[in-house]
Amino acid sequence: MTDTNIQLTSTINEDNTLTLALQDIGMPQPGDDEVVIRIEAAPLNPSDLGVLFSAADMSTATQSGTQESPVITADVPAQFMPSLKTRVGKATPVGNEGAGTVVAAGASPAAQALMGKTVAVIGGGTYRQYHCANVQSCLPLKEGTTAKQGASSFVNPLTAQAMVATMRAEGHKAIIHAAAASNLGQMLNRICIADGVDLINIVRKPEQEKQLRDLGAKYVVNSSSDTFLADLTAAIIETGATIAFDPIGGGQLTSDILNCMETAAARDMKEHTIYGSDTFKQVYIYGALDRGPITLNRNFGFAWAVNGFLLFNALGKLGTETVAAMRKRVAEEITTTFASHYTHEVSLAEALQLQSIAGYAKQATGEKYLITPQK
């Protein structure tokens, strides 16, 4: 091991600015139940961008520093500062997950058993070269699995499985998923095919529709099509879907989904009622690709709910045994069901280049960035 350990940090400053920079934090020393992982790959997920950029207006970003140690500065609109007061002046480590080789281990048998193994890890601050983590936060990968293959072993795979588990726990029988051509969407599609669950995939481009159909998806509807609402309603009638997961958030897609669910349910009503059908309709919003207001056009009666969906809250409701089974499945199927594909690989320094930021800040479907801290 080296004595150098570079990490990427995000700091909100008192002068209403954001600073992104690299800093040397030194090598960690593992406790009894901890291991030190040489991070070789870490994905850039939307949840990471929330920590990285916070409420900053990235259109104002400027780059300074050196090529090896860039510094990004951007303005934070004054109205957001009160909600960020606990972050002011603190260099916050970024990165929710990653994978690499265990290079040091604590004294406990569980820690020693991971020595030299390739593991995936969940926990704050994985955008660094060496990361110290409790063994409970690590997922040993199958022999032959690379760090790049295992880098996205937690956030997307567990979220996709949690969606199916939530559907079952709440008594629904089919799922609607928006932005369905994403890495997570493709995982959910593979899970649903394998587990015999009907899934309605909402996309916005014809090429995304073809992509999912080529991957075996039966129900794919295009939100940009003139027949979108009719197509979605027809798919709901055929599948009986009454639960949806929406990463877009803003706009009226959630409203459209609820209204189509109500139209499908109302077909079986014998008498009209101003309260709508008694079929319960649930939409979970789990992202903010559109940061605008959520618009609900109330034509869907009173048997409905719109809630936020956060992975760690969902896992808490599902229980320890269910989550353990999910993790085991991820390790076994990380190169198949839960495979992730990356279009760009950047070093820690390259992640702080304005050109790179312009790319991954778009959160474009089909474009996923991977940070390789050892590069």
Tab-separated table of C-alpha atoms in Angstrom:
chain	number	residue	atom	x	y	z
A	1	MET	CA	0.000	0.000	0.000
A	2	THR	CA	0.929	3.616	-0.479
A	3	ASP	CA	0.666	6.447	2.053
A	4	THR	CA	-1.358	8.522	-0.405
A	5	ASN	CA	-5.138	8.338	-0.335
A	6	ILE	CA	-6.953	10.871	-2.506
A	7	GLN	CA	-10.689	11.459	-2.068
A	8	LEU	CA	-13.227	13.667	-3.855
A	9	THR	CA	-15.095	16.102	-1.608
A	10	SER	CA	-17.990	18.531	-1.929
A	11	THR	CA	-18.132	21.636	0.292
A	12	ILE	CA	-20.824	24.276	0.722
A	13	ASN	CA	-19.210	27.582	1.692
A	14	GLU	CA	-20.559	30.513	3.694
A	15	ASP	CA	-20.246	32.773	0.636
A	16	ASN	CA	-23.025	30.845	-1.194
A	17	THR	CA	-20.670	28.741	-3.296
A	18	LEU	CA	-19.934	25.065	-3.807
A	19	THR	CA	-16.371	23.748	-4.029
A	20	LEU	CA	-15.485	20.342	-5.483
A	21	ALA	CA	-11.896	19.264	-4.891
A	22	LEU	CA	-9.510	16.398	-4.254
A	23	GLN	CA	-7.751	16.019	-0.920
A	24	ASP	CA	-5.246	13.605	0.554
A	25	ILE	CA	-6.734	12.042	3.698
A	26	GLY	CA	-3.967	9.526	4.444
A	27	MET	CA	-4.272	5.773	4.755
A	28	PRO	CA	-6.987	4.394	7.064
A	29	GLN	CA	-6.273	1.803	9.764
A	30	PRO	CA	-8.978	-0.874	10.054
A	31	GLY	CA	-10.661	-1.720	13.348
A	32	ASP	CA	-11.336	-5.335	14.319
A	33	ASP	CA	-14.447	-5.677	12.130
A	34	GLU	CA	-13.228	-3.446	9.306
A	35	VAL	CA	-11.325	-3.841	6.068
A	36	VAL	CA	-9.461	-1.413	3.821
A	37	ILE	CA	-10.519	-1.670	0.176
A	38	ARG	CA	-8.452	-0.395	-2.738
A	39	ILE	CA	-11.338	1.149	-4.701
A	40	GLU	CA	-10.930	0.311	-8.368
A	41	ALA	CA	-14.370	1.274	-9.696
A	42	ALA	CA	-17.249	3.413	-8.398
A	43	PRO	CA	-20.360	4.426	-10.368
A	44	LEU	CA	-21.827	7.912	-10.678
A	45	ASN	CA	-25.484	7.455	-9.701
A	46	PRO	CA	-28.142	10.201	-9.552
A	47	SER	CA	-28.058	9.951	-5.744
A	48	ASP	CA	-24.321	10.698	-5.860
A	49	LEU	CA	-24.960	13.821	-7.902
A	50	GLY	CA	-27.285	15.061	-5.155
A	51	VAL	CA	-24.383	15.006	-2.699
A	52	LEU	CA	-21.812	16.172	-5.244
A	53	PHE	CA	-23.676	19.203	-6.592
A	54	SER	CA	-26.156	19.794	-3.746
A	55	ALA	CA	-28.283	22.824	-4.675
A	56	ALA	CA	-25.581	24.531	-6.742
A	57	ASP	CA	-26.333	26.021	-10.136
A	58	MET	CA	-23.819	24.064	-12.187
A	59	SER	CA	-24.279	26.347	-15.194
A	60	THR	CA	-22.121	28.804	-13.201
A	61	ALA	CA	-19.316	26.270	-12.601
A	62	THR	CA	-15.718	27.321	-13.193
A	63	GLN	CA	-12.542	25.249	-13.077
A	64	SER	CA	-9.255	26.190	-11.443
A	65	GLY	CA	-6.361	24.339	-9.800
A	66	THR	CA	-4.150	22.001	-11.825
A	67	GLN	CA	-4.763	19.187	-14.293
A	68	GLU	CA	-3.864	16.656	-11.591
A	69	SER	CA	-5.907	18.399	-8.876
A	70	PRO	CA	-8.724	20.445	-10.393
A	71	VAL	CA	-11.037	22.608	-8.286
A	72	ILE	CA	-14.618	23.299	-9.350
A	73	THR	CA	-16.524	26.305	-7.987
A	74	ALA	CA	-20.215	27.039	-8.580
A	75	ASP	CA	-22.826	29.400	-7.154
A	76	VAL	CA	-25.506	28.223	-4.736
A	77	PRO	CA	-28.732	30.280	-4.990
A	78	ALA	CA	-29.265	32.146	-1.705
A	79	GLN	CA	-32.751	30.717	-1.137
A	80	PHE	CA	-31.296	27.207	-0.731
A	81	MET	CA	-28.656	28.100	1.839
A	82	PRO	CA	-30.870	27.840	4.980
A	83	SER	CA	-31.604	24.175	4.238
A	84	LEU	CA	-27.868	23.496	3.776
A	85	LYS	CA	-26.631	25.028	7.043
A	86	THR	CA	-25.481	21.657	8.437
A	87	ARG	CA	-23.188	21.244	5.390
A	88	VAL	CA	-21.564	24.676	5.459
A	89	GLY	CA	-17.804	24.480	5.844
A	90	LYS	CA	-17.671	20.670	5.847
A	91	ALA	CA	-15.777	18.775	3.147
A	92	THR	CA	-18.315	16.024	2.449
A	93	PRO	CA	-16.941	12.792	0.912
A	94	VAL	CA	-18.866	11.668	-2.173
A	95	GLY	CA	-19.726	8.206	-3.510
A	96	ASN	CA	-22.337	5.735	-2.253
A	97	GLU	CA	-20.833	2.499	-3.555
A	98	GLY	CA	-17.912	0.920	-5.357
A	99	ALA	CA	-15.751	-2.177	-5.591
A	100	GLY	CA	-12.138	-3.206	-5.274
A	101	THR	CA	-9.618	-5.423	-3.524
A	102	VAL	CA	-9.301	-5.812	0.246
A	103	VAL	CA	-5.686	-4.866	1.070
A	104	ALA	CA	-5.864	-4.738	4.879
A	105	ALA	CA	-8.144	-6.385	7.431
A	106	GLY	CA	-8.922	-6.122	11.118
A	107	ALA	CA	-8.411	-8.899	13.636
A	108	SER	CA	-11.902	-10.453	13.555
A	109	PRO	CA	-12.412	-13.722	11.598
A	110	ALA	CA	-15.021	-11.999	9.388
A	111	ALA	CA	-12.542	-9.293	8.419
A	112	GLN	CA	-9.653	-11.687	7.905
A	113	ALA	CA	-11.845	-13.850	5.635
A	114	LEU	CA	-12.092	-10.950	3.163
A	115	MET	CA	-8.349	-10.326	2.889
A	116	GLY	CA	-7.264	-10.274	-0.769
A	117	LYS	CA	-10.816	-10.701	-2.068
A	118	THR	CA	-12.684	-8.509	-4.534
A	119	VAL	CA	-15.667	-6.973	-2.761
A	120	ALA	CA	-18.390	-4.458	-3.427
A	121	VAL	CA	-19.028	-1.899	-0.707
A	122	ILE	CA	-21.836	0.470	0.268
A	123	GLY	CA	-21.248	3.575	2.353
A	124	GLY	CA	-20.324	7.232	2.044
A	125	GLY	CA	-17.075	8.308	0.451
A	126	THR	CA	-16.250	5.672	-2.158
A	127	TYR	CA	-14.819	8.256	-4.564
A	128	ARG	CA	-11.388	7.732	-3.047
A	129	GLN	CA	-8.432	5.430	-3.581
A	130	TYR	CA	-8.656	3.494	-0.302
A	131	HIS	CA	-11.842	3.066	1.713
A	132	CYS	CA	-12.250	1.648	5.238
A	133	ALA	CA	-15.556	-0.152	5.813
A	134	ASN	CA	-17.242	-2.504	8.249
A	135	VAL	CA	-17.481	-6.074	6.979
A	136	GLN	CA	-21.304	-5.786	7.084
A	137	SER	CA	-21.077	-3.118	4.377
A	138	CYS	CA	-19.129	-5.432	2.062
A	139	LEU	CA	-20.408	-7.945	-0.459
A	140	PRO	CA	-17.829	-10.590	-1.469
A	141	LEU	CA	-18.001	-11.079	-5.230
A	142	LYS	CA	-17.792	-14.433	-6.964
A	143	GLU	CA	-14.309	-15.489	-7.991
A	144	GLY	CA	-13.519	-14.070	-11.407
A	145	THR	CA	-15.824	-11.057	-10.999
A	146	THR	CA	-13.952	-7.807	-11.653
A	147	ALA	CA	-14.293	-4.601	-9.641
A	148	LYS	CA	-15.801	-2.906	-12.690
A	149	GLN	CA	-18.459	-5.634	-12.963
A	150	GLY	CA	-19.223	-5.373	-9.248
A	151	ALA	CA	-19.063	-1.592	-8.856
A	152	SER	CA	-22.858	-1.173	-8.999
A	153	SER	CA	-23.801	-4.038	-6.671
A	154	PHE	CA	-25.981	-2.126	-4.234
A	155	VAL	CA	-27.940	0.946	-5.299
A	156	ASN	CA	-29.530	-0.201	-8.568
A	157	PRO	CA	-29.712	-3.989	-7.899
A	158	LEU	CA	-31.244	-3.583	-4.439
A	159	THR	CA	-33.607	-0.825	-5.628
A	160	ALA	CA	-34.895	-2.989	-8.482
A	161	GLN	CA	-35.409	-5.961	-6.172
A	162	ALA	CA	-37.024	-3.732	-3.530
A	163	MET	CA	-39.558	-2.567	-6.107
A	164	VAL	CA	-40.671	-6.131	-6.803
A	165	ALA	CA	-40.685	-7.001	-3.091
A	166	THR	CA	-42.746	-3.878	-2.312
A	167	MET	CA	-45.213	-4.790	-5.043
A	168	ARG	CA	-45.716	-8.209	-3.441
A	169	ALA	CA	-45.813	-6.941	0.139
A	170	GLU	CA	-48.513	-4.392	-0.711
A	171	GLY	CA	-50.682	-6.836	-2.647
A	172	HIS	CA	-50.187	-5.553	-6.201
A	173	LYS	CA	-49.598	-7.905	-9.127
A	174	ALA	CA	-47.841	-5.874	-11.820
A	175	ILE	CA	-45.537	-2.846	-12.010
A	176	ILE	CA	-45.256	0.310	-14.083
A	177	HIS	CA	-41.766	1.822	-14.345
A	178	ALA	CA	-40.761	5.108	-15.962
A	179	ALA	CA	-37.409	5.986	-17.581
A	180	ALA	CA	-37.319	2.250	-18.128
A	181	ALA	CA	-34.335	2.106	-20.501
A	182	SER	CA	-31.951	3.129	-17.703
A	183	ASN	CA	-29.444	0.723	-16.153
A	184	LEU	CA	-31.872	0.199	-13.271
A	185	GLY	CA	-34.784	-0.192	-15.686
A	186	GLN	CA	-32.987	-2.902	-17.607
A	187	MET	CA	-32.232	-4.746	-14.344
A	188	LEU	CA	-35.882	-4.512	-13.293
A	189	ASN	CA	-36.918	-5.836	-16.696
A	190	ARG	CA	-34.628	-8.865	-16.328
A	191	ILE	CA	-35.852	-9.535	-12.776
A	192	CYS	CA	-39.505	-9.365	-13.811
A	193	ILE	CA	-38.952	-11.690	-16.777
A	194	ALA	CA	-37.135	-14.192	-14.546
A	195	ASP	CA	-39.697	-13.970	-11.736
A	196	GLY	CA	-42.807	-13.973	-13.928
A	197	VAL	CA	-43.926	-10.447	-13.007
A	198	ASP	CA	-45.693	-8.273	-15.593
A	199	LEU	CA	-43.851	-4.975	-16.090
A	200	ILE	CA	-45.023	-1.968	-18.091
A	201	ASN	CA	-41.985	0.001	-19.265
A	202	ILE	CA	-42.415	3.717	-20.013
A	203	VAL	CA	-39.774	5.249	-22.307
A	204	ARG	CA	-39.641	8.427	-24.363
A	205	LYS	CA	-37.750	7.461	-27.527
A	206	PRO	CA	-38.449	4.865	-30.260
A	207	GLU	CA	-34.892	3.487	-29.989
A	208	GLN	CA	-35.414	2.890	-26.260
A	209	GLU	CA	-38.646	1.064	-27.033
A	210	LYS	CA	-36.808	-1.188	-29.497
A	211	GLN	CA	-33.947	-1.717	-27.039
A	212	LEU	CA	-36.259	-3.018	-24.315
A	213	ARG	CA	-38.279	-5.181	-26.701
A	214	ASP	CA	-35.018	-6.711	-27.916
A	215	LEU	CA	-34.261	-7.487	-24.246
A	216	GLY	CA	-37.540	-9.396	-23.958
A	217	ALA	CA	-39.876	-6.726	-22.561
A	218	LYS	CA	-43.520	-7.440	-23.414
A	219	TYR	CA	-45.071	-4.104	-22.443
A	220	VAL	CA	-43.311	-0.937	-23.631
A	221	VAL	CA	-45.092	2.399	-24.093
A	222	ASN	CA	-43.632	5.651	-25.409
A	223	SER	CA	-44.560	8.812	-23.474
A	224	SER	CA	-43.720	10.922	-26.561
A	225	SER	CA	-46.302	9.110	-28.688
A	226	ASP	CA	-49.689	10.648	-29.501
A	227	THR	CA	-51.275	7.386	-28.349
A	228	PHE	CA	-49.344	7.191	-25.050
A	229	LEU	CA	-52.318	7.444	-22.693
A	230	ALA	CA	-54.351	4.921	-24.686
A	231	ASP	CA	-51.358	2.572	-24.940
A	232	LEU	CA	-50.648	2.835	-21.202
A	233	THR	CA	-54.288	2.249	-20.312
A	234	ALA	CA	-54.436	-0.832	-22.567
A	235	ALA	CA	-51.316	-2.262	-20.921
A	236	ILE	CA	-52.776	-1.621	-17.453
A	237	ILE	CA	-56.013	-3.357	-18.423
A	238	GLU	CA	-54.037	-6.372	-19.645
A	239	THR	CA	-51.707	-6.613	-16.639
A	240	GLY	CA	-53.790	-5.211	-13.783
A	241	ALA	CA	-50.896	-2.954	-12.717
A	242	THR	CA	-51.770	-0.728	-9.749
A	243	ILE	CA	-48.282	0.272	-8.546
A	244	ALA	CA	-45.739	2.460	-10.337
A	245	PHE	CA	-42.207	3.711	-9.706
A	246	ASP	CA	-41.270	7.070	-11.209
A	247	PRO	CA	-37.695	8.480	-11.159
A	248	ILE	CA	-38.692	11.624	-13.058
A	249	GLY	CA	-40.671	13.283	-10.280
A	250	GLY	CA	-41.631	16.651	-11.742
A	251	GLY	CA	-44.268	17.232	-14.379
A	252	GLN	CA	-47.462	15.274	-14.855
A	253	LEU	CA	-46.306	11.712	-15.571
A	254	THR	CA	-47.378	10.551	-12.103
A	255	SER	CA	-50.783	12.115	-12.755
A	256	ASP	CA	-51.037	10.427	-16.166
A	257	ILE	CA	-50.226	7.041	-14.625
A	258	LEU	CA	-52.870	7.426	-11.892
A	259	ASN	CA	-55.490	8.571	-14.408
A	260	CYS	CA	-54.775	5.631	-16.707
A	261	MET	CA	-55.000	3.252	-13.731
A	262	GLU	CA	-58.383	4.784	-12.860
A	263	THR	CA	-59.635	4.513	-16.446
A	264	ALA	CA	-58.679	0.823	-16.427
A	265	ALA	CA	-60.347	0.214	-13.050
A	266	ALA	CA	-63.517	2.109	-13.989
A	267	ARG	CA	-64.259	-0.386	-16.781
A	268	ASP	CA	-65.449	-2.861	-14.151
A	269	MET	CA	-67.663	-0.403	-12.236
A	270	LYS	CA	-71.388	-1.163	-12.355
A	271	GLU	CA	-72.528	2.265	-11.134
A	272	HIS	CA	-71.092	5.751	-11.373
A	273	THR	CA	-69.796	7.414	-8.210
A	274	ILE	CA	-68.190	10.812	-7.768
A	275	TYR	CA	-65.547	9.130	-5.575
A	276	GLY	CA	-64.162	7.010	-8.398
A	277	SER	CA	-63.241	3.343	-8.272
A	278	ASP	CA	-62.294	1.603	-5.043
A	279	THR	CA	-59.189	0.110	-6.704
A	280	PHE	CA	-56.189	1.430	-4.786
A	281	LYS	CA	-53.539	3.031	-6.981
A	282	GLN	CA	-49.984	3.698	-5.748
A	283	VAL	CA	-47.182	5.718	-7.356
A	284	TYR	CA	-43.764	5.913	-5.721
A	285	ILE	CA	-41.423	8.731	-6.774
A	286	TYR	CA	-37.797	7.706	-6.324
A	287	GLY	CA	-35.903	10.363	-8.254
A	288	ALA	CA	-35.871	13.961	-9.416
A	289	LEU	CA	-34.803	13.922	-13.063
A	290	ASP	CA	-37.330	16.767	-13.414
A	291	ARG	CA	-36.922	19.138	-10.447
A	292	GLY	CA	-40.087	21.064	-11.307
A	293	PRO	CA	-43.402	20.804	-9.428
A	294	ILE	CA	-45.343	17.536	-9.462
A	295	THR	CA	-48.667	18.259	-11.174
A	296	LEU	CA	-51.683	16.110	-10.308
A	297	ASN	CA	-54.807	16.485	-12.461
A	298	ARG	CA	-57.423	14.896	-10.226
A	299	ASN	CA	-59.432	12.504	-12.357
A	300	PHE	CA	-58.497	9.372	-10.433
A	301	GLY	CA	-60.977	9.275	-7.544
A	302	PHE	CA	-59.916	8.940	-3.914
A	303	ALA	CA	-58.288	5.497	-3.683
A	304	TRP	CA	-54.714	6.537	-4.409
A	305	ALA	CA	-51.399	7.557	-2.898
A	306	VAL	CA	-48.204	9.250	-4.042
A	307	ASN	CA	-45.174	8.629	-1.838
A	308	GLY	CA	-41.423	8.947	-1.924
A	309	PHE	CA	-39.423	5.742	-2.305
A	310	LEU	CA	-35.983	5.662	-0.710
A	311	LEU	CA	-33.965	2.451	-0.898
A	312	PHE	CA	-32.819	2.284	2.726
A	313	ASN	CA	-36.320	2.987	4.052
A	314	ALA	CA	-37.752	0.288	1.784
A	315	LEU	CA	-35.139	-2.252	2.893
A	316	GLY	CA	-35.961	-1.497	6.527
A	317	LYS	CA	-39.603	-2.397	5.908
A	318	LEU	CA	-38.745	-5.610	4.054
A	319	GLY	CA	-36.680	-7.127	6.883
A	320	THR	CA	-33.243	-8.644	7.387
A	321	GLU	CA	-33.897	-12.056	5.793
A	322	THR	CA	-35.327	-10.544	2.617
A	323	VAL	CA	-32.407	-8.126	2.275
A	324	ALA	CA	-29.865	-10.925	2.860
A	325	ALA	CA	-31.508	-12.955	0.077
A	326	MET	CA	-31.356	-9.921	-2.211
A	327	ARG	CA	-27.648	-9.416	-1.579
A	328	LYS	CA	-26.956	-13.103	-2.212
A	329	ARG	CA	-28.798	-12.924	-5.524
A	330	VAL	CA	-26.808	-9.849	-6.558
A	331	ALA	CA	-23.485	-11.614	-5.914
A	332	GLU	CA	-24.612	-14.661	-7.896
A	333	GLU	CA	-26.071	-12.720	-10.847
A	334	ILE	CA	-23.909	-9.582	-10.998
A	335	THR	CA	-22.716	-10.334	-14.546
A	336	THR	CA	-26.189	-11.310	-15.827
A	337	THR	CA	-29.381	-10.019	-14.191
A	338	PHE	CA	-27.623	-7.131	-12.450
A	339	ALA	CA	-25.001	-6.301	-15.066
A	340	SER	CA	-24.260	-2.580	-15.494
A	341	HIS	CA	-22.870	-0.983	-18.635
A	342	TYR	CA	-20.778	2.182	-18.634
A	343	THR	CA	-20.236	4.527	-21.548
A	344	HIS	CA	-17.492	6.622	-19.909
A	345	GLU	CA	-14.673	5.925	-17.447
A	346	VAL	CA	-12.967	8.819	-15.661
A	347	SER	CA	-10.278	9.171	-13.010
A	348	LEU	CA	-10.889	11.211	-9.860
A	349	ALA	CA	-9.203	14.213	-11.499
A	350	GLU	CA	-11.097	13.725	-14.772
A	351	ALA	CA	-14.390	13.640	-12.831
A	352	LEU	CA	-13.670	17.267	-11.902
A	353	GLN	CA	-13.172	18.438	-15.473
A	354	LEU	CA	-15.949	20.723	-16.741
A	355	GLN	CA	-16.331	18.568	-19.852
A	356	SER	CA	-16.960	15.447	-17.756
A	357	ILE	CA	-19.352	17.275	-15.447
A	358	ALA	CA	-21.368	18.504	-18.422
A	359	GLY	CA	-21.708	14.858	-19.493
A	360	TYR	CA	-22.736	13.125	-16.295
A	361	ALA	CA	-24.814	16.037	-14.957
A	362	LYS	CA	-27.266	15.457	-17.832
A	363	GLN	CA	-28.253	12.090	-16.298
A	364	ALA	CA	-29.028	10.954	-19.823
A	365	THR	CA	-30.548	7.511	-20.271
A	366	GLY	CA	-27.990	5.166	-21.807
A	367	GLU	CA	-24.999	7.201	-20.598
A	368	LYS	CA	-23.426	6.048	-17.332
A	369	TYR	CA	-20.107	7.169	-15.887
A	370	LEU	CA	-17.688	5.063	-13.858
A	371	ILE	CA	-14.955	6.557	-11.677
A	372	THR	CA	-11.693	4.594	-11.575
A	373	PRO	CA	-9.764	6.049	-8.586
A	374	GLN	CA	-6.578	4.086	-9.282
A	375	LYS	CA	-6.235	5.511	-12.799
